[in-house]
Amino acid sequence: MKIAASIIGAGGYTGLELIKLLINHPIFELVSIYGTEYHEELSTLYPSFKKILSMPVLQTNIQSIVQSSKAVFLALPHQKAMEYIKILSKYEIKIIDLSADYRLSLNQYEAFYTRHLDAENLNNAIYGLPEYNRSLIAKSNLIANPGCYPTASLLAILPFIPYLDNTQTLYIDAKSGVSGAGKKLVHASHFVNINENLFAYSPITHRHSPEIDEQITKITKTSIKILFVPHLIPLTRGMLVSIYARLKEIINPLEILQQHYKEENFIRICDHCVKIKNVVGTHFCDIYAKNDGKDLFITASIDNLLRGASSQAVANANLMCGLEETLGLPKIAYVP
Amino acid sequence: MKIAASIIGAGGYTGLELIKLLINHPIFELVSIYGTEYHEELSTLYPSFKKILSMPVLQTNIQSIVQSSKAVFLALPHQKAMEYIKILSKYEIKIIDLSADYRLSLNQYEAFYTRHLDAENLNNAIYGLPEYNRSLIAKSNLIANPGCYPTASLLAILPFIPYLDNTQTLYIDAKSGVSGAGKKLVHASHFVNINENLFAYSPITHRHSPEIDEQITKITKTSIKILFVPHLIPLTRGMLVSIYARLKEIINPLEILQQHYKEENFIRICDHCVKIKNVVGTHFCDIYAKNDGKDLFITASIDNLLRGASSQAVANANLMCGLEETLGLPKIAYVP
Amino acid sequence: MKIAASIIGAGGYTGLELIKLLINHPIFELVSIYGTEYHEELSTLYPSFKKILSMPVLQTNIQSIVQSSKAVFLALPHQKAMEYIKILSKYEIKIIDLSADYRLSLNQYEAFYTRHLDAENLNNAIYGLPEYNRSLIAKSNLIANPGCYPTASLLAILPFIPYLDNTQTLYIDAKSGVSGAGKKLVHASHFVNINENLFAYSPITHRHSPEIDEQITKITKTSIKILFVPHLIPLTRGMLVSIYARLKEIINPLEILQQHYKEENFIRICDHCVKIKNVVGTHFCDIYAKNDGKDLFITASIDNLLRGASSQAVANANLMCGLEETLGLPKIAYVP
Amino acid sequence: MKIAASIIGAGGYTGLELIKLLINHPIFELVSIYGTEYHEELSTLYPSFKKILSMPVLQTNIQSIVQSSKAVFLALPHQKAMEYIKILSKYEIKIIDLSADYRLSLNQYEAFYTRHLDAENLNNAIYGLPEYNRSLIAKSNLIANPGCYPTASLLAILPFIPYLDNTQTLYIDAKSGVSGAGKKLVHASHFVNINENLFAYSPITHRHSPEIDEQITKITKTSIKILFVPHLIPLTRGMLVSIYARLKEIINPLEILQQHYKEENFIRICDHCVKIKNVVGTHFCDIYAKNDGKDLFITASIDNLLRGASSQAVANANLMCGLEETLGLPKIAYVP
């Protein structure tokens, strides 16, 4: 049995990773790729696909998509995604949106992004963090695939929410490789500017901050103030979050993590500080935590383009289509 | 007028930077370089000195040092430094120790390093952070040159101590380039292991934690709990600290920094997040801060080998010898 | 059907890649891993295997190997490999040696490496470059898996041998990522020494030079003087060779390449200069060539750890065991 | 005594390096900086100049330049430079042009670049390679500052021209850091595209090829066919050339280099392969050579932005103004 799937948005890093994942997927069959520009061959856009996959990149066409596919992945910039989803959602097709368009409440979305064009679907979209929303995802037709920073942060924080002193702020110091900044040519990603460099950006005001905030509340029914500061790191792939919080009482953080995630295949609790290299190329999230009295330090790592985007999208699509969640998820890291 | 100076410990990165700084210094004259191994020519050890400086690396000899030099810089591993300083301190010579041997109280030193061999001098040594200990440094014969993480952290934190809620913990998320891990061949600094990688290490228990802690108390007469987590970053030089703390009341952090450091030549208050590239190659410390209500975020950058070691040592030597503090300190960054 | 396979030498980069390849192989089943040190779990040696593969790293034991396995890969330093192969070769087992021990004639081996301990097998070993020795490999029990530089160089040069003026020298300017220098802690691979650096090493005298030389003669029955200069590049994986030679007459080099490799699945002829990124993570060799009158420039890229070592070993094992050559060979590049 | 100097073109890497060099120069005084855009303060364009140099970036104005300055450096794109120089050359001012506009013969310029607008001055401009054109430079008012690849290549090749078999081609395999590709936002310099990557570009047809070719003929009165292939390397600064040529007879290449450059302060003959790190930050060119019978291998390294551009421009300005050539040239490498 094969399930036909399409991708809209081939030009960015997450679109590229989706193509790679679907080529290797045992059930999904990539039937078409759409982009904003037409290319006769995928390999003119990405020479690495030469002799692997011969397929055109088509101009996006809703009718062909819904006729040919049971599932569609949108790897588009925000705003562009909802324009398509508003229409796609009228059809029988599983939609996985990798943009930010369905991740936030209407208020927060309009405060941090732009005017929302599809409020109705916004209310029904499910936040695609499988470890926490598995059964909702399985019943949904529209998944808001989580952002990379929120994925790493939430997986690290959520097990500890019952133990945190929520009168105090939780601080997230996040570090992302440059692929997280996208393919667009901007000064921050010019090699000469970021190589041998390092800096924080958008401290406090980054758009992933309300996403983390809202999901903590939604998933745990508890709220805590978070302060989120991302940093850009001179490496291509990978993300690390270092989190600082205050406990209500002294706990054994590794035991709590072990217990909380004991059934999970793609969360690994480490007995030492996690390293980006062990997860790059995979769907894993590695987590380590340590307390100093009532102060808690948590550190977690993911591949920003896979667990932080495209492999999480595939996990969501698996669940939506009644497949085993872990089908086709990459496990073997690129190390060394 | 020239002042004769020597260096003990040519083989490490801070020794190398000291040589480079003293070559360019208008008053200090580098009269001899000592190491654990004899080399006929400095340029056999460092080919980049060919046609620049012809000088042997001598086996360390206390008598020659005290006879030839008015000031001596020790760029040695801890323990080794105090063995020499115990003897050197009996002579009329200005001593700048770049190791950790005289930075901590006896108790903390023995808890975090090893048994101390020179408790007497430990009590008299001055912590060489010029912005805070200028007049003490000027009168001292023995300077404990600060560690790299403490330098960046203290310069960022100290202006805010009066405004912090010290019932809450101050969190320091520090990031260092690989030169900070030293020249020794260890797995963490093998190119394949750290390139495209990133991780925290020694969380909470790093030896620079008590140094920051004790100096906050000593300099401000106020104590606050700190939690310090360093990270290793895939770049050669430079250090960034990101600090999270709780304010007693809402303040304007940039105004406080501007006011606090308005007389300082080598502290720059930035109106945006600081970047490592702007300080690498220089003695500058760049600082930016921003609050979110009562939560304070501070980020500061230094060159770990210069302001975090060798140029700070030169600033201290300048003060000890009655020279202008800023003589010979590097100002022009290596960018791009 | 499954074929049991073992690996001797788990600690180096090529051993690690072999483990990754065999985990994903449809026919070979990795039954045991041997090393010089015992580890209860592979994941203590390589944390990235946690939750993927639970298997001990055993002390090498010839009896267990030959009893449990139909094929054995040796990822050992030269000299160590032949000590085992001398014994292993007495048994019915397919041997793929990733070391240099069986790549050269006795004379050249003893001139460039050390005294040979197994001259008899040396004569019978087949050089495992599948594109040129396919049928010999299929009948062999002992494969000398080619070096990384020779693989890239030979695949690029061999199609042109009939057209070259062999009274003139062929120059190979090769560039390798740091994983090519091995896992051992040496100065050249300390991050601080190779990051932001670049240099030639062992010009003219590198051990891969006679390997290229002998194979050109052996495969084409033609000899040409080669001059080989490798360079170390600040990146983890990947290899590029740039080759300069003199033609007897003007040709169309791309047409010759297309024609020569038209049946090959893992050679891609490009119409522009090849890039390392398009082959890293794969078994592909990408080649481009261009002439300027009678001067020929060829440039080829491979993943030094895969096509230059471990995936080529798997291709050889496939052939030796009567499987399709391309089974389990990695196709999808790590880009971006 | 001070000599007033101006820079036109502050926005690129070579303009930035010129500013840094002139700040430290003992005789030249940087009186004004011009660009295509006006900036109230240099430090808004380059934050690293904060607290170092307070100076506006002015809109270019020929009248102010010639009235205020005795020397002017043009760090502009080709074509733009000659538009200004056509006018500037009518005044009493020393002109150092870092663009390609005056480096080639009219024919070659128009074949490789664009139509030339200032043929008259083109004939009179002197190629600013001090080691070979010292006395001509001293008498000139207009210097064509050499390109980076030609600088490294010519300094390496010229000593050997009398010994080369010029019936055979000389091959130059050149490698440049990414700053050589300029500050413009293009795909090749996006961090994700060049990090962990490496490739040749513009093989045979690069614009620096005719420059090397013409200067060999002009300086040595001998011609030899060259084939030039540049490569882009994932590092910020530095350039390495590896050159392959055929000798008429066997020579001792190191002795020839030593003899040829024995009076030169900024050429270092090395007894091992040169490394980029030893020259980055300096005006040095390091050279090593080795023969294999009649085959010659030469490797040379420079800082592409200094010896390959801005410090060579300062050396030329020194000579033109009757100063010692070496004044203000950087000697101390950035290592580690």
mmCIF file with all atom_site columns, C-alpha atoms in Angstrom, chain B residues 271-272, chain D residues 37-50 53-57:
data_model
loop_
_atom_site.group_PDB
_atom_site.id
_atom_site.type_symbol
_atom_site.label_atom_id
_atom_site.label_alt_id
_atom_site.label_comp_id
_atom_site.label_asym_id
_atom_site.label_entity_id
_atom_site.label_seq_id
_atom_site.pdbx_PDB_ins_code
_atom_site.Cartn_x
_atom_site.Cartn_y
_atom_site.Cartn_z
_atom_site.occupancy
_atom_site.B_iso_or_equiv
_atom_site.pdbx_formal_charge
_atom_site.auth_seq_id
_atom_site.auth_comp_id
_atom_site.auth_asym_id
_atom_site.auth_atom_id
_atom_site.pdbx_PDB_model_num
ATOM 1  C CA . ASP B 1 271 ? 22.072 49.552 21.451 1.00 0.00 ? 271 ASP B CA 1
ATOM 2  C CA . HIS B 1 272 ? 21.606 46.074 19.969 1.00 0.00 ? 272 HIS B CA 1
ATOM 3  C CA . GLU D 1 37  ? 25.984 56.268 0.630  1.00 0.00 ? 37  GLU D CA 1
ATOM 4  C CA . TYR D 1 38  ? 26.340 58.912 3.293  1.00 0.00 ? 38  TYR D CA 1
ATOM 5  C CA . HIS D 1 39  ? 26.641 57.763 6.917  1.00 0.00 ? 39  HIS D CA 1
ATOM 6  C CA . GLU D 1 40  ? 26.818 60.190 9.766  1.00 0.00 ? 40  GLU D CA 1
ATOM 7  C CA . GLU D 1 41  ? 29.316 57.964 11.524 1.00 0.00 ? 41  GLU D CA 1
ATOM 8  C CA . LEU D 1 42  ? 31.656 55.229 10.334 1.00 0.00 ? 42  LEU D CA 1
ATOM 9  C CA . SER D 1 43  ? 30.591 53.215 13.370 1.00 0.00 ? 43  SER D CA 1
ATOM 10 C CA . THR D 1 44  ? 27.017 52.941 12.123 1.00 0.00 ? 44  THR D CA 1
ATOM 11 C CA . LEU D 1 45  ? 28.444 51.141 9.103  1.00 0.00 ? 45  LEU D CA 1
ATOM 12 C CA . TYR D 1 46  ? 31.056 49.226 11.125 1.00 0.00 ? 46  TYR D CA 1
ATOM 13 C CA . PRO D 1 47  ? 30.201 48.917 14.830 1.00 0.00 ? 47  PRO D CA 1
ATOM 14 C CA . SER D 1 48  ? 33.741 47.741 15.540 1.00 0.00 ? 48  SER D CA 1
ATOM 15 C CA . PHE D 1 49  ? 34.978 51.339 15.084 1.00 0.00 ? 49  PHE D CA 1
ATOM 16 C CA . LYS D 1 50  ? 32.930 52.638 17.996 1.00 0.00 ? 50  LYS D CA 1
ATOM 17 C CA . LEU D 1 53  ? 37.411 56.438 14.997 1.00 0.00 ? 53  LEU D CA 1
ATOM 18 C CA . SER D 1 54  ? 34.664 59.010 14.734 1.00 0.00 ? 54  SER D CA 1
ATOM 19 C CA . MET D 1 55  ? 34.347 60.130 11.137 1.00 0.00 ? 55  MET D CA 1
ATOM 20 C CA . PRO D 1 56  ? 31.492 60.413 8.659  1.00 0.00 ? 56  PRO D CA 1
ATOM 21 C CA . VAL D 1 57  ? 31.302 58.447 5.429  1.00 0.00 ? 57  VAL D CA 1
#
